[in-house]
Each structure stands twice: as structure tokens, then as C-alpha cells.
Amino acid sequence: MKFDLTVNGRKRTVEAPAEMPLLWVLRDELGLVGTKFGCGIGMCGACTVHLGGKAVRSCQTPVSEVGKGAVVTIEQVGASAVGAKLQKAWTELDVPQCGYCQAGQLMSASALLAQKPKPAREEIAEAMNGNICRCGTYDRIFRAIELAAGTGGKANG
Amino acid sequence: MADAILAPSRRGFLTAALLAGGGLAVEFSLPLGRAQAATVGTSAVGAFVSIAPNGAVTIVNKNPEIGQGIKTAFAMMIAEELDCDWAQVTAVQQADANPAIYGPQGTGASQSTPNNWLPLRRAGAAARDMLVRAAAARWGVDPSSVTTAKGRLSHAASGRSLGYGEVASAAAALTPPDLKTVKLKTPAQFSIIGKPTKGVDTPRVVKGEPMYGIDTRLPGMLYAVYEVAPANGGKLVSADLADAKAAPGVKHVVQLKGVGPIDALVDGVAILATNWWLANQARSKLKLEWDLSAQKGHSWDAYVAKAKTLLAEKPQLDLIRSGDVEGKLASAAKRVAAVYEIPFLAHATLEPQNCTALYKDGALEVWAPSQIPAGGKAQISKFLEIPEDKITFHVTKIGGGFGRRLRNDYTVQAAAIAKAVPGVPVKLLWSREDDIRRDFYRPSGWHGFEAGIDANGKMIAFKDHFVTFGKDGKSAMFANMHADHFPYGIMPDAAVVQSTLEIGVPIGALRAPVSNGLCYAFQGFLDEVAIAAGTDLPRLLLDVFAEDKLVGEPDQPEKAQTAFSTKRARAVIAKAAAMSNFTSKPIAPGRAMGFGFYFCHNGHFAEVVDASVKDGQVSVHKVWVAGDVGRQIVNPMGAEAQVRGSVLDGLSQALEGQKITFVDGQIEQSNFHDFRLGRNDRNPAVEVAFVASDSHPTGLGEPALPPVIPALANAIAAATGKRVRTMPIDLSALA
């Protein structure tokens, strides 16, 4: 089937089975490999993208359900003020270790800050709980979000 | 003595060449002599360091980056001795597999830092030396009157100065200095090493730029899955591939015959499609019949039953024995005995195993997230019969290693699939289910401990019956205990005896291999001994390690600093106890501290966990870590991250129920719902102190992990009175 999508501000037409997850459309059909595959069952958050401004797991989003919603991926998130601030904070605190989960972490964090510019730590914890970091960079992730939000950024130690 | 770790055989060798467009390219051959290295030739990519005419410095990172931060640390070592400004280092490139130039390139056992600390600094210093001589020649002054700082050369007497880039092409024409005698900075002169430094890849990671193995894309590339037997060693008896071949998007279905050991190529069927999801969907269309008889009886429950039988029987082998342990146990005022069990574990790197390969005109090119690239290249060559000089092996950025990618099975698979479809680039990617079920698992193990305490509360005898995997008492690799493990060389009356059961599932190295299991068992039991002796674990350890000793081939000069040192152990034990105000008494109802110490991968680490237990839930409030990894922390920013990550990794193993089980060799877990990883709700405060010693800097990927597990288990015992003798922790038993 043919689907007309808006990805990172561009109109894209893809030919794919209706149930094919957006993740594989992005990675294999459109070549946007910044969005990562981790589990395929919505458990790890590595594949998080924005759909209509909300964080979604692209491995659990069939291409047929994308509709007219704007898809934004890690490749384009820096074009928004919130995304750029988060990328800067991530770099400033050197959040990544292996870095593989960080695209998903940044997409979840940017959806959170777009909706709630100054989240409490508990709200960050809840919004980010679906994103696994196998290297254990959680403390720097909390700090980077707080740094970008202007609410803190202190190490837990 | 200080530099003894660099054995003469590791002495490097240097060549220099003119960079295309002018500039200096320094090539540094680690293990080989001049004749062999000279045949490799020089290029900007093959060089360790190159300086462009505008002064921009490019550094090549020789070892795979798996999240341990070596790409940044190595660049820092080179840039330090080059004496450039860190901001001048505009690119750090990843080297292909090429041991002829780079020497050993494996990432493992936390050895990258100790093995390269001097050679890489010497390479940087050699380049600096050539720049100095080039400037001196231009100015007609003595090289000794030329100084360097932040990528500039100065002659104080005449007030002249030049940027490195301005003399780089002249420097390229000079003879490199002898690496044995090139002068290195003193630690007081360091301006890059020891400074918190951000990861060189971070700016690209946060933008989602393609860097990882899974990101590899080539024109005309097909996407592959590889279906294998549901149990290790299964043979493909018959295959009906017709339906899979007819599935949407599928271009090829290829049956492959296994060759070599399991980490080479096993029997299987590859499906190649226009995208990965279509390839993966087509798997359900395969009609395959497997012979799984080889795995019959290899079940977790059967292993547990057999281990219990072996624990009660006469041990098969004496591993460590000194004095009269049985006599001392018999005469002891008090005896303590307990059995500890360690589970099988998967690695679960977040980037699933993958590899891209293209076979064309008899030559193979691969892009692999491999911790052992040279090993992968050799394996492909051997088992697929492609000459090594026809294989180009690119190393990608790696989404987590933890020891999984010390095996190149997925690399060989990708190469084999590519070889079956010449001219077509193939990206093989495993699903998460493949990844959990085709691992080389951290082996389980059982310890039947006994200790004797005299009337004065001193531990006078220690015995362990270790039941592990292997044959006739001899352990398999990674299921072993080192011959110089505690109590060897420490306790006068002690024994470790061993029995083995035959292994069916593949086993391998998981972050802090061997140590990650042994530490929990030994330090958990010693905590029990300490309590029975009326003391606490740090005091008991300080007493056991009271005499200055080096254990572990200290007679070999290059091993002396990497041996276990009771003195260094005491220092970190005392430090961790002091920084945490350690007490073995509960600090509140249901809340207590626990202690753990271990020496592994050249690092001495003591850790304290403050945890509380309520309604079957464990909360970790704070972890204190005191570690000795030598006299110099190369990158404090990376070091803190490694320690914190190790701590969370250990806590996840214990608290997330991590355990791999199997029936007739078929793994029962499959994804993150039944093999759970820690999430952000466990983010305890972690306080880290590095205790400097007069030893070389050693690696930090592993040694901070093991002690946190017994520290947690011991805290739970102190808080609840319930001793944890089986991992992972059964939270329902704490409710």
C-alpha cells in the first residue's frame, strides 16, 4: 500500500504493508537510521519518535496509523528550541556511554519539555521510565533534562 | 619499575609520511619490527596522528569503542604528548582491523588503558619531537631551545613562534625518533590527561548521525535474518523454503551448512528482503526440521539437581590447598557453612548483534560492531576460506559490548550470507529474541563454603567446594576460578576444591567475567563469617589482608603492578568504610549498609550499599565506591560514568530478576519483559573516590561492578536478617 507521510517537515511517499511499523519505514525505506531498534515490543524506548508532537514507540506504530500527523525524528529534533537545548545539555554533561539509547531518550525528553517546560523530577522519571539505558546513564539524563529546563542539573552523588 | 608493564616485545615502531595536501602523518606500529610494518605503507587513515597544514589534528582510535570511552581516552593520551590544544583535535577516526599497524585491537578485560598507556603517549611524543626538530631547522636554532604548548612551537630567545601546521610537512620528512628514548611528560605537566573531557562522539550521537553497525547502508543493500536451531548445536534435517521465498519483499532464501565451532557458523537459513521487517516476517513461512538431540537433558532444573548431588559428593579436583584446612575446621570454636548459587545471564547489549558484508570478485568487506576485529577477520578467513588479505574489516561504533561482542558469530554469519549472494551488500540483523536466545551466557555456579573461627574470633580455616561447568573437575573457560584466587596465598589453612558438570548452552565472558559471580558468593559468605566472628566484613578483610603481600605472579616484573596487593586492598577497604561511616548495625528499621570488596581486571574496589527493604521492595539509597586503578585517572568524566554504570549494572543483575533458564537447551527468556534491565527509577546517589597508588593506570570498564552485588545482598541481610544466597534476589522472600 502507498502511504503519504510527513517526516521531518518533508512529504514522503512510501510503499509498505499497512502493518509495517514506522520504525522500519524510517530506518530501511527512508534511510533515517538515527531512530534505533532495541526490542521490537515497545519495552526499551530506543525507537521513540514524535508523532503529532507526542512521543511514540515507532516499533509499535503501524505505518497505516501514522496518518497526517507530523513525524519528527532525532535527525530533526534539534530544529526545535527544546530539542536544541536538550542536545546542548546532553553534550555539556556528556550523557552517552555507548550512546545507542540516547536518540530515544532525547525524543522522550523533548516531548516532555515541549508539553511541560519545567517538569518536577518525578515527572521526568515518569516520562522517561520507558527508555532503557543499558549503560546506566540515568543520572546524567535527569541532570541534562533539568539543565535544559533550567531547573537544576545537580549530580546525584 | 613504574614502566615495567611495557614489555620489550611491545616496543613500538614509527614511520612518518607527508599527508596529502601537506602535513604530517605519523604511523606507529605496535607489535612488529620495521620490515613488516614498512610493507603496510602509510596513509592518513592508517596513521595514529596526522596534522593538517591548518593545524587541525586527526587521531585514529585503534580499539573498538563499546561505551567504555576508550576512543576519547586514547585520543587524550596522544594529544597530551603531542602537546596540542584539545580543541585542535578535530576528528577521531575509528581504525579498521589491522594489527600489523595497530597491534592488538581487542576491547576486553579492561586492558585497553594499561596496554596502551605508554605506547600511545610515545606516539604522540614522537610526533612532537619531529615538529620541534622541523621548527629548529627552520629557525637555525638548537632543538633543545624550542618549546611547545597548545599546538605551537616557540623559540623564547628570538621571540619567534609557529603553529604545528606550518611545519607539519617539513616534519614529515624527518626521521622519527626512537620510541624507547622519546621523552614523555611528567604527570605534573599534563594538561589534557586528568581533565574531565567530553566524549568525542557525543556531538554526533545526540544528532542521531549514522555511526553504529546497525546504521550501515550500502547501495542495493538487502536486509537479512538468520534462522537457526532453537537449541544450541541443532542440526537442520530438512528445509522447505518455498513459502518464505514467495513472501513479500523476499529476494533470496539461502540454506547454510554450519562450519567450525558455534561461534563460527551454525546450520541455518538466511532470508534476504528489501527491508528487515519483511525479512523477519517471512521467518514464520519457513518449514524447518531440526535435530535437537544433542541438547536433550541440558535443562536448568537438571543442572541444579546435579549440582546439589555434586556438592554432597567427594570433590573431583583440588584447585587450591594449603595447610590443614580439615584439621583446622575440626578444631574451630565455631563453624559457618553455606551454599551460594549464581545464575546464567545474558548480555543484552541494546544494539542487537548485526553485521553488514559485501562479497565481490573474491574479496569481502565487512562493517562489524566487534570487540575483537582481528579475531573476526581471522575466523571469517578460516571458516569461509577467504584469504585474510582479501578481507577489509571496518569497525563501527558499538551499542554496548559487555563481552558479547568478543564472539564474532554474527560477523561470520553475515560474511557467509554475503558470500552466498556475490555482489549484493547484506545487512544481517538479529531480533531481540535472537539476541537473548543465541548468547554466550555468563555461566552459573555453586559454592559450598565452610569456614572455621577460633575462640578469639579469628577466621582460621576457609574451604569452598566450587561446582561449575567443564569436564572431570576441570572447568571450562569463563566457568573457572583463577588459581591465585582468594584464599590462595592469603589463608594458611585453606582449600578450594572443584567438581564439574557438562555444559550444553554456550557460555562466555560477561562484564567482569568470572569475578562478577565469584565476588558475590565469596563476599556474601565472608560477611556471614564476619558476623559469626563478632566483627564486620571490612574489619574481617583488613585482618585477613593485614600482612603486605602481592598475589598473582608478582615475580614477573611486568605483572607486579597488576597483581592483587593486600596493601592496595586495605587502602580501598578503609576508604569505603570511612566515606560511608560504615556500620553493620541497621541504621533504621528495615534499612542497613552492606559491604563488598573485590580485586579484578587490575582494579581494587570496595563498595558500600545503603538499602532499605519494605513490603518486598528493595530501595537503594546510596552507593559508596572506593577504587584503585593506578596513579592516574585519564578522563575523570568517563571514569565516573563507568563506575556509576557498573554499579547500576550490578544492581540490575541482582534486583531485576535477571536469570537465563532453559529446557533441553532451549532458552526460556526472549526479550526485555522476561530479561529485565534496570530503569530510571533505580538511580541511587553514587559517591566515588579514586585511591591513587603507584601503579599504571588500568581499565575501568569492569572492576567496579562485582562488589556492588554482595554489598547489596549483605545490606539486605543486615536490614532484614534474611541472607541472600541465590541470585537474582527473590523479592517475594523479602515481603
PDB file of N, CA and C in Angstrom, chain B residues 497-571:
ATOM      1  N   VAL B 497      38.108 -26.672  46.332  1.00  0.00           N
ATOM      2  CA  VAL B 497      38.005 -27.933  45.605  1.00  0.00           C
ATOM      3  C   VAL B 497      36.905 -27.783  44.572  1.00  0.00           C
ATOM      4  N   GLN B 498      36.988 -28.595  43.537  1.00  0.00           N
ATOM      5  CA  GLN B 498      36.100 -28.317  42.412  1.00  0.00           C
ATOM      6  C   GLN B 498      35.474 -29.590  41.849  1.00  0.00           C
ATOM      7  N   SER B 499      34.226 -29.455  41.417  1.00  0.00           N
ATOM      8  CA  SER B 499      33.552 -30.521  40.664  1.00  0.00           C
ATOM      9  C   SER B 499      32.859 -29.872  39.485  1.00  0.00           C
ATOM     10  N   THR B 500      32.681 -30.644  38.431  1.00  0.00           N
ATOM     11  CA  THR B 500      32.091 -30.043  37.231  1.00  0.00           C
ATOM     12  C   THR B 500      30.928 -30.858  36.705  1.00  0.00           C
ATOM     13  N   LEU B 501      30.031 -30.150  36.036  1.00  0.00           N
ATOM     14  CA  LEU B 501      29.007 -30.815  35.239  1.00  0.00           C
ATOM     15  C   LEU B 501      29.156 -30.342  33.802  1.00  0.00           C
ATOM     16  N   GLU B 502      28.679 -31.151  32.916  1.00  0.00           N
ATOM     17  CA  GLU B 502      28.864 -30.866  31.493  1.00  0.00           C
ATOM     18  C   GLU B 502      27.932 -29.743  31.049  1.00  0.00           C
ATOM     19  N   ILE B 503      28.447 -28.836  30.243  1.00  0.00           N
ATOM     20  CA  ILE B 503      27.663 -27.687  29.804  1.00  0.00           C
ATOM     21  C   ILE B 503      27.017 -27.969  28.453  1.00  0.00           C
ATOM     22  N   GLY B 504      25.825 -27.434  28.261  1.00  0.00           N
ATOM     23  CA  GLY B 504      25.152 -27.564  26.971  1.00  0.00           C
ATOM     24  C   GLY B 504      24.997 -26.225  26.277  1.00  0.00           C
ATOM     25  N   VAL B 505      24.575 -25.213  27.028  1.00  0.00           N
ATOM     26  CA  VAL B 505      24.378 -23.905  26.401  1.00  0.00           C
ATOM     27  C   VAL B 505      25.734 -23.210  26.258  1.00  0.00           C
ATOM     28  N   PRO B 506      25.856 -22.345  25.259  1.00  0.00           N
ATOM     29  CA  PRO B 506      27.139 -21.641  25.081  1.00  0.00           C
ATOM     30  C   PRO B 506      27.397 -20.690  26.254  1.00  0.00           C
ATOM     31  N   ILE B 507      28.636 -20.630  26.684  1.00  0.00           N
ATOM     32  CA  ILE B 507      28.982 -19.704  27.763  1.00  0.00           C
ATOM     33  C   ILE B 507      30.106 -18.782  27.312  1.00  0.00           C
ATOM     34  N   GLY B 508      30.195 -17.639  27.961  1.00  0.00           N
ATOM     35  CA  GLY B 508      31.210 -16.670  27.568  1.00  0.00           C
ATOM     36  C   GLY B 508      31.430 -15.627  28.629  1.00  0.00           C
ATOM     37  N   ALA B 509      32.117 -14.569  28.213  1.00  0.00           N
ATOM     38  CA  ALA B 509      32.521 -13.516  29.144  1.00  0.00           C
ATOM     39  C   ALA B 509      31.431 -12.457  29.241  1.00  0.00           C
ATOM     40  N   LEU B 510      31.014 -12.157  30.460  1.00  0.00           N
ATOM     41  CA  LEU B 510      30.133 -11.020  30.702  1.00  0.00           C
ATOM     42  C   LEU B 510      30.896 -10.051  31.600  1.00  0.00           C
ATOM     43  N   ARG B 511      30.819  -8.786  31.265  1.00  0.00           N
ATOM     44  CA  ARG B 511      31.452  -7.705  32.045  1.00  0.00           C
ATOM     45  C   ARG B 511      31.971  -8.176  33.411  1.00  0.00           C
ATOM     46  N   ALA B 512      33.265  -8.067  33.601  1.00  0.00           N
ATOM     47  CA  ALA B 512      33.946  -8.629  34.776  1.00  0.00           C
ATOM     48  C   ALA B 512      33.724 -10.137  34.852  1.00  0.00           C
ATOM     49  N   PRO B 513      34.065 -10.831  33.741  1.00  0.00           N
ATOM     50  CA  PRO B 513      33.819 -12.275  33.695  1.00  0.00           C
ATOM     51  C   PRO B 513      34.491 -12.991  34.856  1.00  0.00           C
ATOM     52  N   VAL B 514      33.911 -14.091  35.266  1.00  0.00           N
ATOM     53  CA  VAL B 514      34.346 -14.902  36.399  1.00  0.00           C
ATOM     54  C   VAL B 514      34.118 -14.126  37.715  1.00  0.00           C
ATOM     55  N   SER B 515      34.680 -12.926  37.776  1.00  0.00           N
ATOM     56  CA  SER B 515      34.603 -12.140  39.008  1.00  0.00           C
ATOM     57  C   SER B 515      33.175 -11.754  39.351  1.00  0.00           C
ATOM     58  N   ASN B 516      32.348 -11.467  38.333  1.00  0.00           N
ATOM     59  CA  ASN B 516      31.001 -10.982  38.620  1.00  0.00           C
ATOM     60  C   ASN B 516      30.186 -11.996  39.419  1.00  0.00           C
ATOM     61  N   GLY B 517      30.478 -13.290  39.235  1.00  0.00           N
ATOM     62  CA  GLY B 517      29.786 -14.305  40.030  1.00  0.00           C
ATOM     63  C   GLY B 517      30.520 -14.637  41.317  1.00  0.00           C
ATOM     64  N   LEU B 518      31.835 -14.816  41.212  1.00  0.00           N
ATOM     65  CA  LEU B 518      32.615 -15.229  42.388  1.00  0.00           C
ATOM     66  C   LEU B 518      32.536 -14.198  43.505  1.00  0.00           C
ATOM     67  N   CYS B 519      32.595 -12.932  43.137  1.00  0.00           N
ATOM     68  CA  CYS B 519      32.633 -11.873  44.147  1.00  0.00           C
ATOM     69  C   CYS B 519      31.402 -11.948  45.031  1.00  0.00           C
ATOM     70  N   TYR B 520      30.249 -12.080  44.400  1.00  0.00           N
ATOM     71  CA  TYR B 520      29.003 -12.137  45.163  1.00  0.00           C
ATOM     72  C   TYR B 520      29.036 -13.289  46.159  1.00  0.00           C
ATOM     73  N   ALA B 521      29.431 -14.469  45.679  1.00  0.00           N
ATOM     74  CA  ALA B 521      29.418 -15.642  46.544  1.00  0.00           C
ATOM     75  C   ALA B 521      30.427 -15.510  47.687  1.00  0.00           C
ATOM     76  N   PHE B 522      31.662 -15.164  47.346  1.00  0.00           N
ATOM     77  CA  PHE B 522      32.712 -15.096  48.369  1.00  0.00           C
ATOM     78  C   PHE B 522      32.445 -13.989  49.389  1.00  0.00           C
ATOM     79  N   GLN B 523      32.090 -12.808  48.882  1.00  0.00           N
ATOM     80  CA  GLN B 523      31.911 -11.690  49.809  1.00  0.00           C
ATOM     81  C   GLN B 523      30.616 -11.831  50.610  1.00  0.00           C
ATOM     82  N   GLY B 524      29.650 -12.523  50.032  1.00  0.00           N
ATOM     83  CA  GLY B 524      28.433 -12.807  50.795  1.00  0.00           C
ATOM     84  C   GLY B 524      28.740 -13.755  51.944  1.00  0.00           C
ATOM     85  N   PHE B 525      29.483 -14.817  51.633  1.00  0.00           N
ATOM     86  CA  PHE B 525      29.807 -15.788  52.680  1.00  0.00           C
ATOM     87  C   PHE B 525      30.733 -15.177  53.733  1.00  0.00           C
ATOM     88  N   LEU B 526      31.716 -14.406  53.281  1.00  0.00           N
ATOM     89  CA  LEU B 526      32.642 -13.803  54.256  1.00  0.00           C
ATOM     90  C   LEU B 526      31.904 -12.830  55.184  1.00  0.00           C
ATOM     91  N   ASP B 527      30.849 -12.232  54.691  1.00  0.00           N
ATOM     92  CA  ASP B 527      30.020 -11.381  55.546  1.00  0.00           C
ATOM     93  C   ASP B 527      29.373 -12.229  56.649  1.00  0.00           C
ATOM     94  N   GLU B 528      28.939 -13.428  56.261  1.00  0.00           N
ATOM     95  CA  GLU B 528      28.360 -14.338  57.266  1.00  0.00           C
ATOM     96  C   GLU B 528      29.412 -14.738  58.300  1.00  0.00           C
ATOM     97  N   VAL B 529      30.639 -14.987  57.802  1.00  0.00           N
ATOM     98  CA  VAL B 529      31.733 -15.368  58.707  1.00  0.00           C
ATOM     99  C   VAL B 529      32.030 -14.216  59.664  1.00  0.00           C
ATOM    100  N   ALA B 530      32.062 -13.003  59.111  1.00  0.00           N
ATOM    101  CA  ALA B 530      32.379 -11.836  59.939  1.00  0.00           C
ATOM    102  C   ALA B 530      31.371 -11.691  61.074  1.00  0.00           C
ATOM    103  N   ILE B 531      30.095 -11.863  60.743  1.00  0.00           N
ATOM    104  CA  ILE B 531      29.055 -11.713  61.770  1.00  0.00           C
ATOM    105  C   ILE B 531      29.205 -12.804  62.830  1.00  0.00           C
ATOM    106  N   ALA B 532      29.467 -14.031  62.358  1.00  0.00           N
ATOM    107  CA  ALA B 532      29.650 -15.143  63.305  1.00  0.00           C
ATOM    108  C   ALA B 532      30.870 -14.916  64.194  1.00  0.00           C
ATOM    109  N   ALA B 533      31.853 -14.192  63.647  1.00  0.00           N
ATOM    110  CA  ALA B 533      33.088 -13.938  64.405  1.00  0.00           C
ATOM    111  C   ALA B 533      32.954 -12.700  65.284  1.00  0.00           C
ATOM    112  N   GLY B 534      31.799 -12.090  65.267  1.00  0.00           N
ATOM    113  CA  GLY B 534      31.580 -10.918  66.114  1.00  0.00           C
ATOM    114  C   GLY B 534      32.207  -9.643  65.584  1.00  0.00           C
ATOM    115  N   THR B 535      32.455  -9.602  64.274  1.00  0.00           N
ATOM    116  CA  THR B 535      33.044  -8.403  63.695  1.00  0.00           C
ATOM    117  C   THR B 535      32.194  -8.001  62.489  1.00  0.00           C
ATOM    118  N   ASP B 536      32.757  -7.213  61.588  1.00  0.00           N
ATOM    119  CA  ASP B 536      32.038  -6.915  60.345  1.00  0.00           C
ATOM    120  C   ASP B 536      32.966  -7.178  59.161  1.00  0.00           C
ATOM    121  N   LEU B 537      32.401  -7.152  57.960  1.00  0.00           N
ATOM    122  CA  LEU B 537      33.180  -7.581  56.789  1.00  0.00           C
ATOM    123  C   LEU B 537      34.422  -6.720  56.545  1.00  0.00           C
ATOM    124  N   PRO B 538      34.330  -5.387  56.570  1.00  0.00           N
ATOM    125  CA  PRO B 538      35.573  -4.635  56.341  1.00  0.00           C
ATOM    126  C   PRO B 538      36.645  -4.942  57.383  1.00  0.00           C
ATOM    127  N   ARG B 539      36.235  -5.124  58.643  1.00  0.00           N
ATOM    128  CA  ARG B 539      37.234  -5.444  59.678  1.00  0.00           C
ATOM    129  C   ARG B 539      37.837  -6.831  59.428  1.00  0.00           C
ATOM    130  N   LEU B 540      36.983  -7.781  59.067  1.00  0.00           N
ATOM    131  CA  LEU B 540      37.485  -9.126  58.801  1.00  0.00           C
ATOM    132  C   LEU B 540      38.478  -9.095  57.636  1.00  0.00           C
ATOM    133  N   LEU B 541      38.150  -8.333  56.588  1.00  0.00           N
ATOM    134  CA  LEU B 541      39.039  -8.272  55.423  1.00  0.00           C
ATOM    135  C   LEU B 541      40.346  -7.583  55.782  1.00  0.00           C
ATOM    136  N   LEU B 542      40.269  -6.520  56.567  1.00  0.00           N
ATOM    137  CA  LEU B 542      41.503  -5.820  56.965  1.00  0.00           C
ATOM    138  C   LEU B 542      42.396  -6.756  57.770  1.00  0.00           C
ATOM    139  N   ASP B 543      41.767  -7.633  58.551  1.00  0.00           N
ATOM    140  CA  ASP B 543      42.540  -8.594  59.340  1.00  0.00           C
ATOM    141  C   ASP B 543      43.158  -9.657  58.425  1.00  0.00           C
ATOM    142  N   VAL B 544      42.357 -10.170  57.495  1.00  0.00           N
ATOM    143  CA  VAL B 544      42.839 -11.218  56.576  1.00  0.00           C
ATOM    144  C   VAL B 544      43.957 -10.676  55.670  1.00  0.00           C
ATOM    145  N   PHE B 545      43.841  -9.413  55.303  1.00  0.00           N
ATOM    146  CA  PHE B 545      44.833  -8.787  54.408  1.00  0.00           C
ATOM    147  C   PHE B 545      45.878  -7.975  55.182  1.00  0.00           C
ATOM    148  N   ALA B 546      46.028  -8.260  56.484  1.00  0.00           N
ATOM    149  CA  ALA B 546      46.872  -7.401  57.332  1.00  0.00           C
ATOM    150  C   ALA B 546      48.336  -7.363  56.885  1.00  0.00           C
ATOM    151  N   GLU B 547      48.821  -8.485  56.392  1.00  0.00           N
ATOM    152  CA  GLU B 547      50.241  -8.555  56.010  1.00  0.00           C
ATOM    153  C   GLU B 547      50.399  -8.107  54.555  1.00  0.00           C
ATOM    154  N   ASP B 548      51.407  -7.311  54.258  1.00  0.00           N
ATOM    155  CA  ASP B 548      51.639  -6.865  52.871  1.00  0.00           C
ATOM    156  C   ASP B 548      52.037  -8.051  51.992  1.00  0.00           C
ATOM    157  N   LYS B 549      51.229  -8.293  50.975  1.00  0.00           N
ATOM    158  CA  LYS B 549      51.516  -9.414  50.061  1.00  0.00           C
ATOM    159  C   LYS B 549      51.109  -9.034  48.652  1.00  0.00           C
ATOM    160  N   LEU B 550      51.811  -9.593  47.681  1.00  0.00           N
ATOM    161  CA  LEU B 550      51.378  -9.500  46.288  1.00  0.00           C
ATOM    162  C   LEU B 550      51.022 -10.909  45.843  1.00  0.00           C
ATOM    163  N   VAL B 551      49.832 -11.080  45.295  1.00  0.00           N
ATOM    164  CA  VAL B 551      49.396 -12.411  44.865  1.00  0.00           C
ATOM    165  C   VAL B 551      49.097 -12.366  43.371  1.00  0.00           C
ATOM    166  N   GLY B 552      49.657 -13.307  42.619  1.00  0.00           N
ATOM    167  CA  GLY B 552      49.373 -13.357  41.185  1.00  0.00           C
ATOM    168  C   GLY B 552      50.591 -13.038  40.359  1.00  0.00           C
ATOM    169  N   GLU B 553      51.548 -13.953  40.347  1.00  0.00           N
ATOM    170  CA  GLU B 553      52.773 -13.839  39.553  1.00  0.00           C
ATOM    171  C   GLU B 553      53.521 -12.523  39.766  1.00  0.00           C
ATOM    172  N   PRO B 554      53.658 -12.076  41.016  1.00  0.00           N
ATOM    173  CA  PRO B 554      54.381 -10.819  41.231  1.00  0.00           C
ATOM    174  C   PRO B 554      55.873 -10.945  40.951  1.00  0.00           C
ATOM    175  N   ASP B 555      56.341 -12.202  40.779  1.00  0.00           N
ATOM    176  CA  ASP B 555      57.761 -12.389  40.483  1.00  0.00           C
ATOM    177  C   ASP B 555      58.089 -11.946  39.062  1.00  0.00           C
ATOM    178  N   GLN B 556      57.052 -11.857  38.213  1.00  0.00           N
ATOM    179  CA  GLN B 556      57.299 -11.330  36.866  1.00  0.00           C
ATOM    180  C   GLN B 556      57.175  -9.808  36.930  1.00  0.00           C
ATOM    181  N   PRO B 557      58.246  -9.115  36.559  1.00  0.00           N
ATOM    182  CA  PRO B 557      58.245  -7.651  36.754  1.00  0.00           C
ATOM    183  C   PRO B 557      57.023  -6.969  36.161  1.00  0.00           C
ATOM    184  N   GLU B 558      56.623  -7.406  34.954  1.00  0.00           N
ATOM    185  CA  GLU B 558      55.513  -6.697  34.306  1.00  0.00           C
ATOM    186  C   GLU B 558      54.161  -7.025  34.936  1.00  0.00           C
ATOM    187  N   LYS B 559      54.159  -8.072  35.786  1.00  0.00           N
ATOM    188  CA  LYS B 559      52.898  -8.445  36.431  1.00  0.00           C
ATOM    189  C   LYS B 559      52.775  -7.847  37.833  1.00  0.00           C
ATOM    190  N   ALA B 560      53.906  -7.341  38.355  1.00  0.00           N
ATOM    191  CA  ALA B 560      53.912  -6.921  39.755  1.00  0.00           C
ATOM    192  C   ALA B 560      52.837  -5.897  40.048  1.00  0.00           C
ATOM    193  N   GLN B 561      52.673  -4.927  39.146  1.00  0.00           N
ATOM    194  CA  GLN B 561      51.702  -3.883  39.450  1.00  0.00           C
ATOM    195  C   GLN B 561      50.291  -4.302  39.139  1.00  0.00           C
ATOM    196  N   THR B 562      50.139  -5.402  38.427  1.00  0.00           N
ATOM    197  CA  THR B 562      48.780  -5.821  38.110  1.00  0.00           C
ATOM    198  C   THR B 562      48.339  -6.953  39.031  1.00  0.00           C
ATOM    199  N   ALA B 563      49.194  -7.319  39.979  1.00  0.00           N
ATOM    200  CA  ALA B 563      48.852  -8.385  40.923  1.00  0.00           C
ATOM    201  C   ALA B 563      47.920  -7.845  42.008  1.00  0.00           C
ATOM    202  N   PHE B 564      47.278  -8.788  42.690  1.00  0.00           N
ATOM    203  CA  PHE B 564      46.476  -8.407  43.847  1.00  0.00           C
ATOM    204  C   PHE B 564      47.414  -7.981  44.963  1.00  0.00           C
ATOM    205  N   SER B 565      47.170  -6.838  45.527  1.00  0.00           N
ATOM    206  CA  SER B 565      48.009  -6.311  46.594  1.00  0.00           C
ATOM    207  C   SER B 565      47.171  -6.116  47.843  1.00  0.00           C
ATOM    208  N   THR B 566      47.565  -6.776  48.917  1.00  0.00           N
ATOM    209  CA  THR B 566      46.809  -6.621  50.172  1.00  0.00           C
ATOM    210  C   THR B 566      46.879  -5.171  50.655  1.00  0.00           C
ATOM    211  N   LYS B 567      47.979  -4.510  50.354  1.00  0.00           N
ATOM    212  CA  LYS B 567      48.141  -3.125  50.796  1.00  0.00           C
ATOM    213  C   LYS B 567      47.132  -2.217  50.079  1.00  0.00           C
ATOM    214  N   ARG B 568      47.045  -2.411  48.770  1.00  0.00           N
ATOM    215  CA  ARG B 568      46.087  -1.605  47.998  1.00  0.00           C
ATOM    216  C   ARG B 568      44.655  -1.973  48.392  1.00  0.00           C
ATOM    217  N   ALA B 569      44.444  -3.253  48.701  1.00  0.00           N
ATOM    218  CA  ALA B 569      43.112  -3.689  49.147  1.00  0.00           C
ATOM    219  C   ALA B 569      42.729  -2.973  50.432  1.00  0.00           C
ATOM    220  N   ARG B 570      43.656  -2.959  51.391  1.00  0.00           N
ATOM    221  CA  ARG B 570      43.365  -2.311  52.688  1.00  0.00           C
ATOM    222  C   ARG B 570      43.025  -0.839  52.490  1.00  0.00           C
ATOM    223  N   ALA B 571      43.727  -0.206  51.562  1.00  0.00           N
ATOM    224  CA  ALA B 571      43.510   1.230  51.351  1.00  0.00           C
ATOM    225  C   ALA B 571      42.087   1.508  50.868  1.00  0.00           C
TER     226      ALA B 571
END
